[in-house]
Amino acid sequence: GNSVTQMEGPVTLSEEAFLTINCTYTATGYPSLFWYVQYPGEGLQLLLKATKADDKGSNKGFEATYRKETTSFHLEKGSVQVSDSAVYFCALTRGNQGGKLIFGQGTELSVKP
Amino acid sequence: DAGVIQSPRHEVTEMGQEVTLRCKPISGHNSLFWYRQTMMRGLELLIYFNNNVPIDDSGMPEDRFSAKMPNASFSTLKIQPSEPRDSAVYFCASSLYGMGQDTGNTIYFGEGSWLTVV
């Protein structure tokens, strides 16, 4: 079946450090891939997405590239801020499954000043 | 534009009581999803509707849970009777979905209903 695996958290970084959160997926065909972010006490917000191989999604300094050869969609940011502290979810959808999102387990990021 | 609107935001209820969670999807969206989030199980899809019709309810944990979508602008998730293990955050989400295509349509989430059953 379709699934998403993320690196386990929590991840603790100092401000201005480089961030990588690994995400790999298992899916038939060509899924669309997403990163969602959840700030404390809030719902999930779309951070970025990519719909085909080699696409790069980017937003707010975050970026991720759809790598079909490695079935990966790693999230990166060059310089994190305290305000980036949140839980990050990698997810995929498949067209023949009604557009429903299949989520990874989430990775908590804590950025210290 | 208004996003997905959920109510109540917070609910504390006693075991055995009926709980009704409500959702108004984004106008024009044709797919609606109910997710549950817990520390132990993460984000789980409970049920989703397309054009008001339930498509997949395999994630509904048991018969105590039921969901309806009487029209394109409203959905409910009911738990009757509620139990302490139902305590979780329940998210409603919606999207404009093109059937049979990987269009990458974004799914938009509400702020969640934080349920505590004591």
PDB file of C-alpha atoms in Angstrom:
ATOM      1  CA  GLY A   1       0.000   0.000   0.000  1.00  0.00           C
ATOM      2  CA  ASN A   2       0.887   3.668  -0.049  1.00  0.00           C
ATOM      3  CA  SER A   3       2.850   5.013   2.896  1.00  0.00           C
ATOM      4  CA  VAL A   4       5.114   7.831   4.047  1.00  0.00           C
ATOM      5  CA  THR A   5       8.047   7.566   6.429  1.00  0.00           C
ATOM      6  CA  GLN A   6       9.670  10.550   8.111  1.00  0.00           C
ATOM      7  CA  MET A   7      12.724  10.867  10.270  1.00  0.00           C
ATOM      8  CA  GLU A   8      11.915  10.707  13.929  1.00  0.00           C
ATOM      9  CA  GLY A   9      11.981  13.782  16.097  1.00  0.00           C
ATOM     10  CA  PRO A  10      12.277  15.842  17.988  1.00  0.00           C
ATOM     11  CA  VAL A  11      14.871  17.769  16.064  1.00  0.00           C
ATOM     12  CA  THR A  12      16.532  20.558  18.028  1.00  0.00           C
ATOM     13  CA  LEU A  13      18.560  23.208  16.231  1.00  0.00           C
ATOM     14  CA  SER A  14      20.076  26.559  17.000  1.00  0.00           C
ATOM     15  CA  GLU A  15      18.818  29.611  15.154  1.00  0.00           C
ATOM     16  CA  GLU A  16      20.371  30.019  11.675  1.00  0.00           C
ATOM     17  CA  ALA A  17      21.297  26.332  11.457  1.00  0.00           C
ATOM     18  CA  PHE A  18      20.613  24.261   8.333  1.00  0.00           C
ATOM     19  CA  LEU A  19      17.569  22.025   8.452  1.00  0.00           C
ATOM     20  CA  THR A  20      16.901  18.718   6.754  1.00  0.00           C
ATOM     21  CA  ILE A  21      13.901  16.544   7.545  1.00  0.00           C
ATOM     22  CA  ASN A  22      13.963  13.289   5.621  1.00  0.00           C
ATOM     23  CA  CYS A  23      10.848  11.873   3.990  1.00  0.00           C
ATOM     24  CA  THR A  24      10.534   8.762   1.862  1.00  0.00           C
ATOM     25  CA  TYR A  25       7.422   7.274   0.363  1.00  0.00           C
ATOM     26  CA  THR A  26       6.005   4.091  -1.062  1.00  0.00           C
ATOM     27  CA  ALA A  27       3.369   4.429  -3.741  1.00  0.00           C
ATOM     28  CA  THR A  28       2.365   3.019  -7.080  1.00  0.00           C
ATOM     29  CA  GLY A  29       2.514   5.324 -10.033  1.00  0.00           C
ATOM     30  CA  TYR A  30       3.136   9.022  -9.582  1.00  0.00           C
ATOM     31  CA  PRO A  31       1.792  10.489  -6.368  1.00  0.00           C
ATOM     32  CA  SER A  32       1.694  14.173  -5.515  1.00  0.00           C
ATOM     33  CA  LEU A  33       3.824  15.064  -2.500  1.00  0.00           C
ATOM     34  CA  PHE A  34       3.253  17.651   0.201  1.00  0.00           C
ATOM     35  CA  TRP A  35       4.749  19.157   3.316  1.00  0.00           C
ATOM     36  CA  TYR A  36       2.322  20.468   5.912  1.00  0.00           C
ATOM     37  CA  VAL A  37       3.242  22.396   9.061  1.00  0.00           C
ATOM     38  CA  GLN A  38       1.375  22.473  12.356  1.00  0.00           C
ATOM     39  CA  TYR A  39       2.165  25.241  14.841  1.00  0.00           C
ATOM     40  CA  PRO A  40       1.290  24.638  18.493  1.00  0.00           C
ATOM     41  CA  GLY A  41      -2.458  24.648  19.070  1.00  0.00           C
ATOM     42  CA  GLU A  42      -3.288  25.151  15.414  1.00  0.00           C
ATOM     43  CA  GLY A  43      -4.434  23.161  12.397  1.00  0.00           C
ATOM     44  CA  LEU A  44      -2.313  21.995   9.504  1.00  0.00           C
ATOM     45  CA  GLN A  45      -1.155  24.446   6.863  1.00  0.00           C
ATOM     46  CA  LEU A  46       0.238  23.569   3.477  1.00  0.00           C
ATOM     47  CA  LEU A  47       3.910  24.525   3.342  1.00  0.00           C
ATOM     48  CA  LEU A  48       4.798  23.333  -0.170  1.00  0.00           C
ATOM     49  CA  LYS A  49       3.999  20.673  -2.729  1.00  0.00           C
ATOM     50  CA  ALA A  50       5.264  18.972  -5.886  1.00  0.00           C
ATOM     51  CA  THR A  51       3.172  17.064  -8.382  1.00  0.00           C
ATOM     52  CA  LYS A  52       5.716  15.345 -10.618  1.00  0.00           C
ATOM     53  CA  ALA A  53       9.233  13.987 -10.578  1.00  0.00           C
ATOM     54  CA  ASP A  54      12.061  16.559 -10.314  1.00  0.00           C
ATOM     55  CA  ASP A  55       9.629  19.327  -9.349  1.00  0.00           C
ATOM     56  CA  LYS A  56      10.841  21.544  -6.530  1.00  0.00           C
ATOM     57  CA  GLY A  57       8.338  23.012  -4.130  1.00  0.00           C
ATOM     58  CA  SER A  58       9.341  26.075  -2.152  1.00  0.00           C
ATOM     59  CA  ASN A  59       7.807  28.488   0.341  1.00  0.00           C
ATOM     60  CA  LYS A  60       9.039  30.717   3.200  1.00  0.00           C
ATOM     61  CA  GLY A  61      12.644  29.608   2.627  1.00  0.00           C
ATOM     62  CA  PHE A  62      11.751  25.922   2.752  1.00  0.00           C
ATOM     63  CA  GLU A  63      12.196  23.696  -0.254  1.00  0.00           C
ATOM     64  CA  ALA A  64      11.823  20.049  -1.229  1.00  0.00           C
ATOM     65  CA  THR A  65      12.509  18.206  -4.472  1.00  0.00           C
ATOM     66  CA  TYR A  66      10.457  15.283  -5.727  1.00  0.00           C
ATOM     67  CA  ARG A  67      12.997  12.483  -6.322  1.00  0.00           C
ATOM     68  CA  LYS A  68      11.378   9.495  -7.953  1.00  0.00           C
ATOM     69  CA  GLU A  69      14.607   7.513  -8.212  1.00  0.00           C
ATOM     70  CA  THR A  70      15.036   7.573  -4.438  1.00  0.00           C
ATOM     71  CA  THR A  71      11.308   7.931  -3.627  1.00  0.00           C
ATOM     72  CA  SER A  72      12.130  10.884  -1.429  1.00  0.00           C
ATOM     73  CA  PHE A  73      10.888  14.396  -0.701  1.00  0.00           C
ATOM     74  CA  HIS A  74      13.262  15.793   1.910  1.00  0.00           C
ATOM     75  CA  LEU A  75      12.488  19.176   3.448  1.00  0.00           C
ATOM     76  CA  GLU A  76      15.338  21.702   3.701  1.00  0.00           C
ATOM     77  CA  LYS A  77      15.878  25.235   4.912  1.00  0.00           C
ATOM     78  CA  GLY A  78      19.168  27.049   4.878  1.00  0.00           C
ATOM     79  CA  SER A  79      18.724  29.100   8.046  1.00  0.00           C
ATOM     80  CA  VAL A  80      15.998  28.286  10.553  1.00  0.00           C
ATOM     81  CA  GLN A  81      14.364  30.765  12.893  1.00  0.00           C
ATOM     82  CA  VAL A  82      12.753  30.332  16.294  1.00  0.00           C
ATOM     83  CA  SER A  83       9.402  30.926  14.602  1.00  0.00           C
ATOM     84  CA  ASP A  84       9.913  27.746  12.533  1.00  0.00           C
ATOM     85  CA  SER A  85       9.399  25.636  15.643  1.00  0.00           C
ATOM     86  CA  ALA A  86       6.479  23.363  14.770  1.00  0.00           C
ATOM     87  CA  VAL A  87       5.592  19.842  13.696  1.00  0.00           C
ATOM     88  CA  TYR A  88       6.207  19.062  10.024  1.00  0.00           C
ATOM     89  CA  PHE A  89       4.256  16.399   8.157  1.00  0.00           C
ATOM     90  CA  CYS A  90       5.168  14.821   4.854  1.00  0.00           C
ATOM     91  CA  ALA A  91       2.201  13.481   2.872  1.00  0.00           C
ATOM     92  CA  LEU A  92       1.138  12.075  -0.481  1.00  0.00           C
ATOM     93  CA  THR A  93      -2.003  11.728  -2.517  1.00  0.00           C
ATOM     94  CA  ARG A  94      -2.893   9.342  -5.282  1.00  0.00           C
ATOM     95  CA  GLY A  95      -5.377  10.219  -7.982  1.00  0.00           C
ATOM     96  CA  ASN A  96      -7.232   6.958  -7.764  1.00  0.00           C
ATOM     97  CA  GLN A  97      -7.849   7.340  -4.045  1.00  0.00           C
ATOM     98  CA  GLY A  98     -10.079  10.368  -4.028  1.00  0.00           C
ATOM     99  CA  GLY A  99      -7.335  12.835  -3.271  1.00  0.00           C
ATOM    100  CA  LYS A 100      -7.010  11.749   0.339  1.00  0.00           C
ATOM    101  CA  LEU A 101      -3.744  12.580   2.064  1.00  0.00           C
ATOM    102  CA  ILE A 102      -1.602   9.839   3.553  1.00  0.00           C
ATOM    103  CA  PHE A 103       0.602  11.338   6.257  1.00  0.00           C
ATOM    104  CA  GLY A 104       3.913  10.475   7.759  1.00  0.00           C
ATOM    105  CA  GLN A 105       4.156  10.435  11.529  1.00  0.00           C
ATOM    106  CA  GLY A 106       5.343  14.033  11.793  1.00  0.00           C
ATOM    107  CA  THR A 107       8.661  15.492  12.904  1.00  0.00           C
ATOM    108  CA  GLU A 108       8.797  18.016  15.714  1.00  0.00           C
ATOM    109  CA  LEU A 109      11.282  20.834  15.190  1.00  0.00           C
ATOM    110  CA  SER A 110      12.456  23.012  18.040  1.00  0.00           C
ATOM    111  CA  VAL A 111      14.665  25.995  17.235  1.00  0.00           C
ATOM    112  CA  LYS A 112      16.555  27.614  20.112  1.00  0.00           C
ATOM    113  CA  PRO A 113      17.751  31.237  20.073  1.00  0.00           C
TER     114      PRO A 113
ATOM    115  CA  ASP B   1     -11.930  33.868   1.598  1.00  0.00           C
ATOM    116  CA  ALA B   2     -13.117  31.897   4.592  1.00  0.00           C
ATOM    117  CA  GLY B   3     -11.268  28.682   5.217  1.00  0.00           C
ATOM    118  CA  VAL B   4     -12.642  25.422   6.552  1.00  0.00           C
ATOM    119  CA  ILE B   5     -14.708  26.251   9.613  1.00  0.00           C
ATOM    120  CA  GLN B   6     -15.075  23.788  12.454  1.00  0.00           C
ATOM    121  CA  SER B   7     -17.085  23.900  15.645  1.00  0.00           C
ATOM    122  CA  PRO B   8     -16.745  23.589  18.514  1.00  0.00           C
ATOM    123  CA  ARG B   9     -13.056  24.434  18.894  1.00  0.00           C
ATOM    124  CA  HIS B  10     -12.930  22.794  22.294  1.00  0.00           C
ATOM    125  CA  GLU B  11     -15.286  20.294  23.878  1.00  0.00           C
ATOM    126  CA  VAL B  12     -15.102  18.583  27.225  1.00  0.00           C
ATOM    127  CA  THR B  13     -17.749  15.951  27.807  1.00  0.00           C
ATOM    128  CA  GLU B  14     -18.474  13.056  30.094  1.00  0.00           C
ATOM    129  CA  MET B  15     -18.141   9.475  29.037  1.00  0.00           C
ATOM    130  CA  GLY B  16     -21.356   8.170  27.514  1.00  0.00           C
ATOM    131  CA  GLN B  17     -22.499  11.513  26.156  1.00  0.00           C
ATOM    132  CA  GLU B  18     -23.121  12.189  22.483  1.00  0.00           C
ATOM    133  CA  VAL B  19     -20.632  14.461  20.753  1.00  0.00           C
ATOM    134  CA  THR B  20     -21.344  16.262  17.493  1.00  0.00           C
ATOM    135  CA  LEU B  21     -18.574  17.980  15.576  1.00  0.00           C
ATOM    136  CA  ARG B  22     -19.442  20.295  12.722  1.00  0.00           C
ATOM    137  CA  CYS B  23     -17.664  21.392   9.591  1.00  0.00           C
ATOM    138  CA  LYS B  24     -18.248  23.918   6.851  1.00  0.00           C
ATOM    139  CA  PRO B  25     -15.915  23.281   3.907  1.00  0.00           C
ATOM    140  CA  ILE B  26     -14.543  25.934   1.597  1.00  0.00           C
ATOM    141  CA  SER B  27     -17.189  27.044  -0.870  1.00  0.00           C
ATOM    142  CA  GLY B  28     -16.856  25.246  -4.207  1.00  0.00           C
ATOM    143  CA  HIS B  29     -14.833  22.335  -2.874  1.00  0.00           C
ATOM    144  CA  ASN B  30     -16.204  18.896  -3.718  1.00  0.00           C
ATOM    145  CA  SER B  31     -14.214  16.685  -1.343  1.00  0.00           C
ATOM    146  CA  LEU B  32     -14.395  16.666   2.437  1.00  0.00           C
ATOM    147  CA  PHE B  33     -12.249  14.714   4.872  1.00  0.00           C
ATOM    148  CA  TRP B  34     -12.408  13.966   8.581  1.00  0.00           C
ATOM    149  CA  TYR B  35      -9.073  13.229  10.271  1.00  0.00           C
ATOM    150  CA  ARG B  36      -8.256  12.380  13.868  1.00  0.00           C
ATOM    151  CA  GLN B  37      -4.945  13.271  15.513  1.00  0.00           C
ATOM    152  CA  THR B  38      -3.579  11.594  18.629  1.00  0.00           C
ATOM    153  CA  MET B  39      -0.109  11.306  20.088  1.00  0.00           C
ATOM    154  CA  MET B  40      -0.162   7.537  19.777  1.00  0.00           C
ATOM    155  CA  ARG B  41      -1.517   7.147  16.252  1.00  0.00           C
ATOM    156  CA  GLY B  42      -0.697  10.433  14.572  1.00  0.00           C
ATOM    157  CA  LEU B  43      -3.047  11.636  11.830  1.00  0.00           C
ATOM    158  CA  GLU B  44      -5.655   9.100  10.751  1.00  0.00           C
ATOM    159  CA  LEU B  45      -8.208   9.519   7.986  1.00  0.00           C
ATOM    160  CA  LEU B  46     -11.608   8.567   9.340  1.00  0.00           C
ATOM    161  CA  ILE B  47     -13.830   9.138   6.327  1.00  0.00           C
ATOM    162  CA  TYR B  48     -14.023  11.195   3.177  1.00  0.00           C
ATOM    163  CA  PHE B  49     -16.815  12.397   0.948  1.00  0.00           C
ATOM    164  CA  ASN B  50     -16.835  13.340  -2.693  1.00  0.00           C
ATOM    165  CA  ASN B  51     -19.805  15.368  -3.941  1.00  0.00           C
ATOM    166  CA  ASN B  52     -21.522  14.698  -0.591  1.00  0.00           C
ATOM    167  CA  VAL B  53     -21.251  10.921  -0.994  1.00  0.00           C
ATOM    168  CA  PRO B  54     -19.146   8.881   1.460  1.00  0.00           C
ATOM    169  CA  ILE B  55     -16.387   7.250  -0.574  1.00  0.00           C
ATOM    170  CA  ASP B  56     -14.251   5.540   2.034  1.00  0.00           C
ATOM    171  CA  ASP B  57     -15.203   5.091   5.679  1.00  0.00           C
ATOM    172  CA  SER B  58     -12.736   2.326   6.415  1.00  0.00           C
ATOM    173  CA  GLY B  59     -10.969   4.532   8.938  1.00  0.00           C
ATOM    174  CA  MET B  60     -14.019   4.980  11.163  1.00  0.00           C
ATOM    175  CA  PRO B  61     -12.967   3.176  14.328  1.00  0.00           C
ATOM    176  CA  GLU B  62     -16.279   1.588  15.262  1.00  0.00           C
ATOM    177  CA  ASP B  63     -20.029   1.899  15.071  1.00  0.00           C
ATOM    178  CA  ARG B  64     -20.052   4.594  17.701  1.00  0.00           C
ATOM    179  CA  PHE B  65     -18.736   6.946  15.029  1.00  0.00           C
ATOM    180  CA  SER B  66     -20.913   8.239  12.213  1.00  0.00           C
ATOM    181  CA  ALA B  67     -20.526  11.020   9.667  1.00  0.00           C
ATOM    182  CA  LYS B  68     -22.966  12.756   7.377  1.00  0.00           C
ATOM    183  CA  MET B  69     -22.813  15.337   4.651  1.00  0.00           C
ATOM    184  CA  PRO B  70     -26.373  16.445   3.909  1.00  0.00           C
ATOM    185  CA  ASN B  71     -25.247  19.145   1.485  1.00  0.00           C
ATOM    186  CA  ALA B  72     -22.128  20.622  -0.057  1.00  0.00           C
ATOM    187  CA  SER B  73     -21.625  23.160   2.714  1.00  0.00           C
ATOM    188  CA  PHE B  74     -22.019  21.110   5.878  1.00  0.00           C
ATOM    189  CA  SER B  75     -20.832  17.914   7.483  1.00  0.00           C
ATOM    190  CA  THR B  76     -21.072  16.366  10.934  1.00  0.00           C
ATOM    191  CA  LEU B  77     -19.097  13.748  12.793  1.00  0.00           C
ATOM    192  CA  LYS B  78     -20.930  12.131  15.697  1.00  0.00           C
ATOM    193  CA  ILE B  79     -19.663   9.948  18.484  1.00  0.00           C
ATOM    194  CA  GLN B  80     -22.324   8.157  20.500  1.00  0.00           C
ATOM    195  CA  PRO B  81     -21.618   7.113  23.169  1.00  0.00           C
ATOM    196  CA  SER B  82     -18.286   8.827  23.703  1.00  0.00           C
ATOM    197  CA  GLU B  83     -15.419   7.156  25.567  1.00  0.00           C
ATOM    198  CA  PRO B  84     -12.211   8.558  27.088  1.00  0.00           C
ATOM    199  CA  ARG B  85     -10.140   6.941  24.308  1.00  0.00           C
ATOM    200  CA  ASP B  86     -11.947   9.162  21.809  1.00  0.00           C
ATOM    201  CA  SER B  87     -10.104  12.163  23.224  1.00  0.00           C
ATOM    202  CA  ALA B  88      -8.216  13.670  20.301  1.00  0.00           C
ATOM    203  CA  VAL B  89      -8.132  16.556  17.884  1.00  0.00           C
ATOM    204  CA  TYR B  90     -10.562  16.079  15.022  1.00  0.00           C
ATOM    205  CA  PHE B  91      -9.765  17.905  11.808  1.00  0.00           C
ATOM    206  CA  CYS B  92     -12.050  18.581   8.917  1.00  0.00           C
ATOM    207  CA  ALA B  93     -10.468  19.330   5.553  1.00  0.00           C
ATOM    208  CA  SER B  94     -11.676  20.063   2.045  1.00  0.00           C
ATOM    209  CA  SER B  95     -10.361  20.225  -1.491  1.00  0.00           C
ATOM    210  CA  LEU B  96     -11.383  20.593  -5.099  1.00  0.00           C
ATOM    211  CA  TYR B  97     -10.624  17.216  -6.487  1.00  0.00           C
ATOM    212  CA  GLY B  98     -10.466  16.078 -10.097  1.00  0.00           C
ATOM    213  CA  MET B  99     -11.482  12.437 -10.154  1.00  0.00           C
ATOM    214  CA  GLY B 100      -8.900  10.055 -11.535  1.00  0.00           C
ATOM    215  CA  GLN B 101      -6.164  12.625 -11.808  1.00  0.00           C
ATOM    216  CA  ASP B 102      -3.133  13.393  -9.702  1.00  0.00           C
ATOM    217  CA  THR B 103      -3.747  17.096  -9.939  1.00  0.00           C
ATOM    218  CA  GLY B 104      -1.990  17.822  -6.671  1.00  0.00           C
ATOM    219  CA  ASN B 105      -5.034  19.723  -5.472  1.00  0.00           C
ATOM    220  CA  THR B 106      -4.317  21.190  -2.105  1.00  0.00           C
ATOM    221  CA  ILE B 107      -6.288  19.938   0.872  1.00  0.00           C
ATOM    222  CA  TYR B 108      -7.141  22.733   3.311  1.00  0.00           C
ATOM    223  CA  PHE B 109      -7.568  22.015   6.991  1.00  0.00           C
ATOM    224  CA  GLY B 110      -9.714  23.619   9.623  1.00  0.00           C
ATOM    225  CA  GLU B 111      -8.363  24.611  13.009  1.00  0.00           C
ATOM    226  CA  GLY B 112      -9.595  21.396  14.579  1.00  0.00           C
ATOM    227  CA  SER B 113     -12.011  20.407  17.316  1.00  0.00           C
ATOM    228  CA  TRP B 114     -10.148  19.502  20.513  1.00  0.00           C
ATOM    229  CA  LEU B 115     -12.222  16.826  22.241  1.00  0.00           C
ATOM    230  CA  THR B 116     -11.701  15.625  25.788  1.00  0.00           C
ATOM    231  CA  VAL B 117     -13.881  12.834  27.161  1.00  0.00           C
ATOM    232  CA  VAL B 118     -13.657  12.418  30.926  1.00  0.00           C
TER     233      VAL B 118
END
